[in-house]
Short mmCIF file of C-alpha atoms and ligand atoms in Angstrom, two decimals:
data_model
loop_
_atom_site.label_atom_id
_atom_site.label_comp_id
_atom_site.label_asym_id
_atom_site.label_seq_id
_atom_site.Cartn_x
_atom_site.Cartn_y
_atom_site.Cartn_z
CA UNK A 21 66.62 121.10 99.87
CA UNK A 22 67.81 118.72 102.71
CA UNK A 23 70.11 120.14 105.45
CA UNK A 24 73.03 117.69 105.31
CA UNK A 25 75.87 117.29 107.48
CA UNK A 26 79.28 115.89 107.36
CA UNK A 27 82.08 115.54 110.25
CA UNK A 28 85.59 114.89 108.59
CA UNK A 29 88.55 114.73 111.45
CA UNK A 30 91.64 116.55 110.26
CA UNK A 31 94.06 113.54 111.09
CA UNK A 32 95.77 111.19 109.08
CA UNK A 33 96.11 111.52 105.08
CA UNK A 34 93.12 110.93 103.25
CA UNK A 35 93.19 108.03 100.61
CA UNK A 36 91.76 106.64 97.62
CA UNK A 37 88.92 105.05 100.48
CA UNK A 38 87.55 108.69 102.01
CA UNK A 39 87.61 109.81 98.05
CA UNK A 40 85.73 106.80 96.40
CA UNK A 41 83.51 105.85 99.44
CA UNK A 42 82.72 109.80 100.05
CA UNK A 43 84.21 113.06 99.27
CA UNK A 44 83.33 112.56 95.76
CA UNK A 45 79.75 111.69 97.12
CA UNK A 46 79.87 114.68 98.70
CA UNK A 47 81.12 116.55 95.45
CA UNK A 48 78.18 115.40 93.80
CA UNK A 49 75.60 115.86 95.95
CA UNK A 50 76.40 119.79 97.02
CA UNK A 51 73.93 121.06 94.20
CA UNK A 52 70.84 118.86 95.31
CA UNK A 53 71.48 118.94 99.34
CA UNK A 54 72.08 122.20 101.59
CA UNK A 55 75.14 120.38 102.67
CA UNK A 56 77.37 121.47 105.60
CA UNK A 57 81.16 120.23 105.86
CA UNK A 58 82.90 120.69 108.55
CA UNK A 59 86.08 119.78 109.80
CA UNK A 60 86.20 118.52 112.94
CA UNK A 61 88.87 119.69 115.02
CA UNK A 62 88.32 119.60 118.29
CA UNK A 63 87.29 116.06 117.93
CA UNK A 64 90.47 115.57 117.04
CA UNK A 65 91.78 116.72 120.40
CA UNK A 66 90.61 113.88 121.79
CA UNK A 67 93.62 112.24 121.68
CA UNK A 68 96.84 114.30 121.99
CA UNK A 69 97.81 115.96 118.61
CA UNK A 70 100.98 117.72 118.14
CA UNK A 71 100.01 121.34 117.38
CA UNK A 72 101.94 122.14 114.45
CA UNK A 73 100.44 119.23 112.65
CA UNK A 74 97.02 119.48 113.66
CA UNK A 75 97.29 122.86 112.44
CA UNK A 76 98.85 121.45 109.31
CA UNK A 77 96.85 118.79 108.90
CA UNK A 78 93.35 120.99 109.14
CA UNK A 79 94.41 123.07 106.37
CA UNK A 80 95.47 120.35 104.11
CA UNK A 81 92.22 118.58 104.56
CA UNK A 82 90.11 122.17 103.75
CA UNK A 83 92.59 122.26 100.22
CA UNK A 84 91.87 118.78 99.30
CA UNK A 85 87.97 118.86 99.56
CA UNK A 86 88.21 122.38 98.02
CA UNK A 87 90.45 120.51 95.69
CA UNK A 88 88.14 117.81 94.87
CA UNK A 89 84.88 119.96 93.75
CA UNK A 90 83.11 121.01 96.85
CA UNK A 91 82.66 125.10 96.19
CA UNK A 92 82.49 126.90 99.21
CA UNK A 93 80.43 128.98 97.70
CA UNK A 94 77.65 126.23 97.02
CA UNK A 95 78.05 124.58 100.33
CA UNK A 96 79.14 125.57 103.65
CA UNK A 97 82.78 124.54 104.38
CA UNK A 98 84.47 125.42 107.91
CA UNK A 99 86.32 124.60 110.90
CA UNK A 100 84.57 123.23 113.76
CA UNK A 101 86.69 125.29 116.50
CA UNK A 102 86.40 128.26 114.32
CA UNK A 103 82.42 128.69 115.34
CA UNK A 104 82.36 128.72 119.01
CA UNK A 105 78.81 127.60 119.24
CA UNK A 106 80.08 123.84 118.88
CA UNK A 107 82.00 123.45 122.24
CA UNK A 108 79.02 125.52 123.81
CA UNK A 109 76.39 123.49 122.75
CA UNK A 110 78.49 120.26 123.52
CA UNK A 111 78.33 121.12 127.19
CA UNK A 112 74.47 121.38 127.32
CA UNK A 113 74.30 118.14 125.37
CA UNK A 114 76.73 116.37 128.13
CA UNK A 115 73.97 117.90 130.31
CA UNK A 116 71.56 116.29 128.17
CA UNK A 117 72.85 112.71 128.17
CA UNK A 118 73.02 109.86 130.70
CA UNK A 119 76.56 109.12 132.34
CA UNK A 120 75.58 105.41 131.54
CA UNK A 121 74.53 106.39 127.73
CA UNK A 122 77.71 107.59 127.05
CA UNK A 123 79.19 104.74 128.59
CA UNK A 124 77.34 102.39 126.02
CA UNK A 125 78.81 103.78 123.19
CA UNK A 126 81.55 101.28 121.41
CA UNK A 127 83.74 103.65 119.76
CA UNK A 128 84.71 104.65 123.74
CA UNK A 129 85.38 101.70 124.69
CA UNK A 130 87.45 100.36 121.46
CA UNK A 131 88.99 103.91 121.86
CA UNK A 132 89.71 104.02 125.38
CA UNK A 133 91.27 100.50 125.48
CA UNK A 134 93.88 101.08 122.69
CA UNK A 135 95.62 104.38 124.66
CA UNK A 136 96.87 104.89 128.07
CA UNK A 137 95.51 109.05 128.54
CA UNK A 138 92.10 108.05 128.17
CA UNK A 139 90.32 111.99 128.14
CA UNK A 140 87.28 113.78 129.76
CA UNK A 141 86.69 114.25 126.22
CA UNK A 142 86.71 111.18 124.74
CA UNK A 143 84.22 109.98 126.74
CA UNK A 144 81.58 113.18 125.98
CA UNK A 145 83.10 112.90 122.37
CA UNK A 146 79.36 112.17 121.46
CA UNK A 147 78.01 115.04 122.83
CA UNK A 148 80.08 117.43 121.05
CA UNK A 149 79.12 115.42 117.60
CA UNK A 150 75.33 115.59 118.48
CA UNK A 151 75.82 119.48 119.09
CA UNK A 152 77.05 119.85 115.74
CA UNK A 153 74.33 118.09 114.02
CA UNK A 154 71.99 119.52 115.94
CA UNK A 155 73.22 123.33 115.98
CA UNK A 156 71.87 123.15 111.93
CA UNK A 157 68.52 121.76 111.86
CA UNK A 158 70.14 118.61 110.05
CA UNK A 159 67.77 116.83 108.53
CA UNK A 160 70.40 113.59 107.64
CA UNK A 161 73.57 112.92 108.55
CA UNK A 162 75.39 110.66 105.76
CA UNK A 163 77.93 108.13 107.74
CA UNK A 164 79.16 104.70 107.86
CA UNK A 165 77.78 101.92 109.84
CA UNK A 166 80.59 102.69 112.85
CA UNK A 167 78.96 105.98 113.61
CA UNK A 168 75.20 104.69 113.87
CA UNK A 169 75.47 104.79 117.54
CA UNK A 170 76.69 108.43 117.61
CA UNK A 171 73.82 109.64 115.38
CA UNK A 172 71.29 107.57 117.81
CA UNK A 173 72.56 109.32 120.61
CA UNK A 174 71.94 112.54 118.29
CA UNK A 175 68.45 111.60 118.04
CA UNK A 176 68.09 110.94 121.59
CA UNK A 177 69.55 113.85 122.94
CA UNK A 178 67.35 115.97 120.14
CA UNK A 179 64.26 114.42 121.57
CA UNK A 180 64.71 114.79 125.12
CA UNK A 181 65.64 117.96 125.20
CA UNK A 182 62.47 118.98 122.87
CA UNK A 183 60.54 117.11 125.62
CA UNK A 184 61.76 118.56 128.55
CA UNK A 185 61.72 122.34 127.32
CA UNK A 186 59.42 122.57 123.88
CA UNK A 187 60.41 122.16 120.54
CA UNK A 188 63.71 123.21 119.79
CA UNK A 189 65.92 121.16 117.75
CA UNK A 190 65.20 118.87 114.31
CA UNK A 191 65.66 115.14 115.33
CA UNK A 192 68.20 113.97 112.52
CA UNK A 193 67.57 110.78 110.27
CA UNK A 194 70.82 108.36 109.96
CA UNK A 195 71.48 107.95 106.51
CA UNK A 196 73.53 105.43 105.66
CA UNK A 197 74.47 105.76 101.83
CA UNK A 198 75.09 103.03 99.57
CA UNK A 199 78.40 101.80 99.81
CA UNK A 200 79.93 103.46 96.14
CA UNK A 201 83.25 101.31 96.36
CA UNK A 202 84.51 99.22 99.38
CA UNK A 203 88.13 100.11 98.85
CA UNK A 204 90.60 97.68 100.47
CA UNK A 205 93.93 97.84 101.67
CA UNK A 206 96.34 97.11 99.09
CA UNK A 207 98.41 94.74 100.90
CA UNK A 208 96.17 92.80 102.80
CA UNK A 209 92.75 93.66 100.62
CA UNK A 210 90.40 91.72 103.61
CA UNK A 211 90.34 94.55 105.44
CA UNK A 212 89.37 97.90 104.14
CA UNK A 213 92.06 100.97 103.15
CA UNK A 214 92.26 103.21 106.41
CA UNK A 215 94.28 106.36 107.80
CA UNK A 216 94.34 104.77 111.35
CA UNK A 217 96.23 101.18 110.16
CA UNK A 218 99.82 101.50 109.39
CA UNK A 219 99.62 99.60 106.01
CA UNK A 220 101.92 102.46 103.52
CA UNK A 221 102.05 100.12 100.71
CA UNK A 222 98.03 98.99 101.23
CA UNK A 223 96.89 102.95 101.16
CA UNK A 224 96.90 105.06 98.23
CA UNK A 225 97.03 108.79 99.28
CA UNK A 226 94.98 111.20 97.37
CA UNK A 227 98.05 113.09 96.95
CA UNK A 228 100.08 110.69 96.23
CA UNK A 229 102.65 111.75 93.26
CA UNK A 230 101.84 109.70 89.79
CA UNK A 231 105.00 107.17 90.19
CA UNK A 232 104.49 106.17 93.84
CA UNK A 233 100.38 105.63 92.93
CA UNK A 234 101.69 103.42 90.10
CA UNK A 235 104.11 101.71 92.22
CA UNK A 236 101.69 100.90 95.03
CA UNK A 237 99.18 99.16 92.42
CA UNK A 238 102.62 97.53 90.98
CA UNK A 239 103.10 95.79 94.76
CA UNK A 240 99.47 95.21 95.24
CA UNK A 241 98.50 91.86 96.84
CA UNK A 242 96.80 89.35 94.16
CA UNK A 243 95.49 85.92 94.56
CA UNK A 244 96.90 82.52 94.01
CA UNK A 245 95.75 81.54 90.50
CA UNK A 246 96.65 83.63 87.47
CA UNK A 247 92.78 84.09 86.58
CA UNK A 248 91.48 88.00 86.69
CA UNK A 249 87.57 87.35 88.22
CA UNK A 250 85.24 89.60 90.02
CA UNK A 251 84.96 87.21 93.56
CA UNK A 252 85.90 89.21 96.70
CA UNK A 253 85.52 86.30 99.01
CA UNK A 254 87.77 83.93 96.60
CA UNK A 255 89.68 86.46 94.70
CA UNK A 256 89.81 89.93 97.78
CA UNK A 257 92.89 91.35 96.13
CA UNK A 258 92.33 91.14 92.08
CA UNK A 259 88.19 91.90 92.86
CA UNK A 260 89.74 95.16 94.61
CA UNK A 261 91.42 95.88 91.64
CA UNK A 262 88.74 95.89 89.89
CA UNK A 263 86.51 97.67 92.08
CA UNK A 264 88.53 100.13 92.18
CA UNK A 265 88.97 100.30 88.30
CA UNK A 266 85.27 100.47 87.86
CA UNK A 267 85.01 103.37 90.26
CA UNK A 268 87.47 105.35 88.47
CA UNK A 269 86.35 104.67 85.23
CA UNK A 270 82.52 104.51 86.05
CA UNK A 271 82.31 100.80 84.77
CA UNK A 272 81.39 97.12 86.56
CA UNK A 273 83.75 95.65 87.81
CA UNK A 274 82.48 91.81 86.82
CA UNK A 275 82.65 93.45 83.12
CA UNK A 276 85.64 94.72 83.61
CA UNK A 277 87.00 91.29 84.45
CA UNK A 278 86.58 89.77 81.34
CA UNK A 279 88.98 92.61 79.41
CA UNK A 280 92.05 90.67 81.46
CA UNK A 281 93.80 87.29 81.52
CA UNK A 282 96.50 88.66 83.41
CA UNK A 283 97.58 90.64 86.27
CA UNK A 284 100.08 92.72 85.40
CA UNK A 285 98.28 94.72 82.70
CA UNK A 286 95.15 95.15 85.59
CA UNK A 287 97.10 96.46 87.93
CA UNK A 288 98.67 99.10 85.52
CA UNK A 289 95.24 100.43 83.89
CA UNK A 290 94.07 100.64 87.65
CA UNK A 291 97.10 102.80 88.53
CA UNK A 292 96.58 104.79 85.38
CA UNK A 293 92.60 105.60 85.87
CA UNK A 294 93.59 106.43 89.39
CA UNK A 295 96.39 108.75 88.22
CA UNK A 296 94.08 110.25 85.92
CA UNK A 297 91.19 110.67 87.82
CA UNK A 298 93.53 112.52 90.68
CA UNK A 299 94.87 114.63 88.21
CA UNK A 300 92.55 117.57 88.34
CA UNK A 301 92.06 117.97 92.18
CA UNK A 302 95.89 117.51 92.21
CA UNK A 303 96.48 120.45 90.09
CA UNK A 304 94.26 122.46 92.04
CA UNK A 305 95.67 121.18 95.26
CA UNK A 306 99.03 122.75 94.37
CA UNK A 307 97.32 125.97 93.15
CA UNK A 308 95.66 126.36 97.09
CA UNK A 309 98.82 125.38 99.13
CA UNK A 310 100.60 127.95 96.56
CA UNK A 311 98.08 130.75 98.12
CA UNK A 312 97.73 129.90 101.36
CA UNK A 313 95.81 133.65 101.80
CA UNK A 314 92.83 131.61 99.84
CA UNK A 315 92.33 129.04 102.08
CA UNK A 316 92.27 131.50 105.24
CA UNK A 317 89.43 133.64 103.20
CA UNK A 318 87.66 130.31 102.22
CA UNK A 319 87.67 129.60 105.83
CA UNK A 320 86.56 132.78 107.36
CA UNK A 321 83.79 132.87 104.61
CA UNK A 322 82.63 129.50 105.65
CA UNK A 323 82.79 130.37 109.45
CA UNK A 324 80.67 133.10 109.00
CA UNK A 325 78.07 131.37 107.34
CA UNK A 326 78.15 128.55 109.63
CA UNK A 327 77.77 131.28 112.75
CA UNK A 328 74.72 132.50 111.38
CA UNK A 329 72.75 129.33 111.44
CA UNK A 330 74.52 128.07 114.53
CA UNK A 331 73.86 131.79 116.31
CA UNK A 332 69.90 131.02 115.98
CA UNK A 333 69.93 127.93 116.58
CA UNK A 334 71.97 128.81 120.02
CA UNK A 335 69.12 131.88 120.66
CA UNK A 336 66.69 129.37 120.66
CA UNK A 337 68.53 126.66 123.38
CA UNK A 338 69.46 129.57 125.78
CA UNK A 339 65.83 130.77 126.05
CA UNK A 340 64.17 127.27 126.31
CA UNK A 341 67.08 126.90 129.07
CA UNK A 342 66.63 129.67 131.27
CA UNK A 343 69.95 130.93 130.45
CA UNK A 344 70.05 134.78 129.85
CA UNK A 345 70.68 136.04 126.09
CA UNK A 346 74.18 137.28 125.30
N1 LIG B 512 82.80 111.12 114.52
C1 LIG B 512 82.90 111.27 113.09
C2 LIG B 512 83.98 110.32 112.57
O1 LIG B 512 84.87 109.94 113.28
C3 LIG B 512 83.24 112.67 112.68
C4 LIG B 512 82.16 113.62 113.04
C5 LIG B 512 82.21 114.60 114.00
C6 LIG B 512 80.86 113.69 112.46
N2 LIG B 512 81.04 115.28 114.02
C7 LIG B 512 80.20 114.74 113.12
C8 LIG B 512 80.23 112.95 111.46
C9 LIG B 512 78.87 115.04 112.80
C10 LIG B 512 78.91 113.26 111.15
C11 LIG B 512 78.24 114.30 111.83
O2 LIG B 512 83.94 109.98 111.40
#
């Protein structure tokens, strides 16, 4: 099986998007991959978070995933600051990389020029995700396009350090999946749904009660012309629609097209196979937060696996390093 991993950051609410374009990806794949999930706290911390709702927030994304299918007991599921390893290794890795590599890298820069407290830390943000990847033996790391640099620099670091003190760490393959759905943002469907635009109406929550999913499709931007066509360059809003209707329903969406002549009754079979296929990781959702005891076991269950591997892996670095065991 392929050693997979996945960074998700506990910020922000995650929407129809992160479901569609991967957690159910994820879902799927946990029973043909050796996948590892973490969630990625300290990356977080980046930027400053207010502590109750970071803590908050890294719960709620644990129930939802749990929520959604992934069994902890079939993959490895855990918090990033809960396996010390990860901030350890990060500082070897800034040791690893070139001041002027991390410079390069275009998240940084977007990053740094949108907030005034620019961090130490989100500058070596890098490092600390090419420690993760690497602390596995990750074989492929599933993103989108905006984190190709990131896994380059994974690569990188993975091969210089194997060069300058023996083999020590799997070099990682970039593996950018298919793109399942391009979800856009409801009210202004050119650009895609997100958790860091402030667009309420656009994004549909994952946890979003049945009423305010159905009103959000209700609002949702169409096109000029009464015609229902599959044509996102002509038609962005309506060909959401149906993308999004053929992702919930597992049809095509140019199919799809040709069951409608007008808007209205598109946008409420949308909201309804959205509504339905949220249903069951709903229902579970509000069985976790119920038992908030079962997401602390999950947790410590998933930490402990995730020590395990990480422990070797950081028995390995120390001795090619020079640095005593502990
Ligand atoms: N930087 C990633 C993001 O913003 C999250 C992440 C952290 C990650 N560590 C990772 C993704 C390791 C893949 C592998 O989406």
């Amino acid at each position: 099986m392929t050693r997979v991993f996945s960074g998700i950051q506990p910020t922000g609410e995650l929407h129809l998007g992160n479901y569609l374009g991967a957690i159910r990806r994820w879902v799927d794949a946990q029973h043909t991959d050796d996948a590892i999930h973490c969630v990625v706290d300290l990356h977080a911390i980046t930027v400053p978070q207010d502590p109750a709702s970071l803590r908050a927030k890294t719960i709620e994304v644990t129930q939802v995933l749990v929520s959604a299918g992934l069994d902890p007991d079939v993959c490895t599921l855990f918090v990033q600051s809960q396996v010390a390893e990860h901030a350890e290794l990060s500082w070897i890795m800034e040791c690893t990389a070139a001041f002027g590599e991390l410079r390069r890298m275009t998240q940084f820069k977007d990053k740094s020029d949108r907030t005034d407290f620019v961090s130490a830390g989100l500058f070596t943000y890098p490092a600390l995700q090419a420690a993760d990847i690497l602390l596995y033996d990750t074989e492929k790391v599933p993103v989108g396009d905006d984190q190709r640099q990131h896994i380059e620099l994974a690569r990188d670091l993975a091969t210089r350090f194997n060069h300058r003190y023996g083999d020590t760490f799997v070099v990682p393959a970039h593996d950018i999946p298919p793109v399942a759905a391009r979800v856009m943002d409801l009210q202004a469907p050119e650009r895609k749904m997100s958790k860091s635009v402030d667009s309420p109406q656009g994004t549909v929550l994952v946890l979003d009660e049945p009423a305010v999913i159905e009103r959000k499709f209700k609002r949702a931007v169409t096109d000029s012309g009464g015609e229902v066509r599959y044509d996102p360059e002509a038609k962005p809003g309506v060909s959401n629609l149906l993308s999004i209707l053929a992702a919930a329903t597992g049809g095509d969406p140019e199919a799809l097209a040709g069951g409608y002549s007008r808007y209205g009754p598109l946008k409420a079979d949308t909201a309804e196979a959205v509504v339905e296929m949220l249903r069951p990781l709903q229902a579970r959702f509000a069985e976790l937060a119920a038992d908030p005891g079962e997401t602390d076991r999950i947790l410590r269950v998933g930490a402990d696996k995730a020590r395990k591997m990480a422990g070797a892996t950081m028995v390995r670095v120390r001795d090619r390093l020079g640095l005593p065991a502990i």
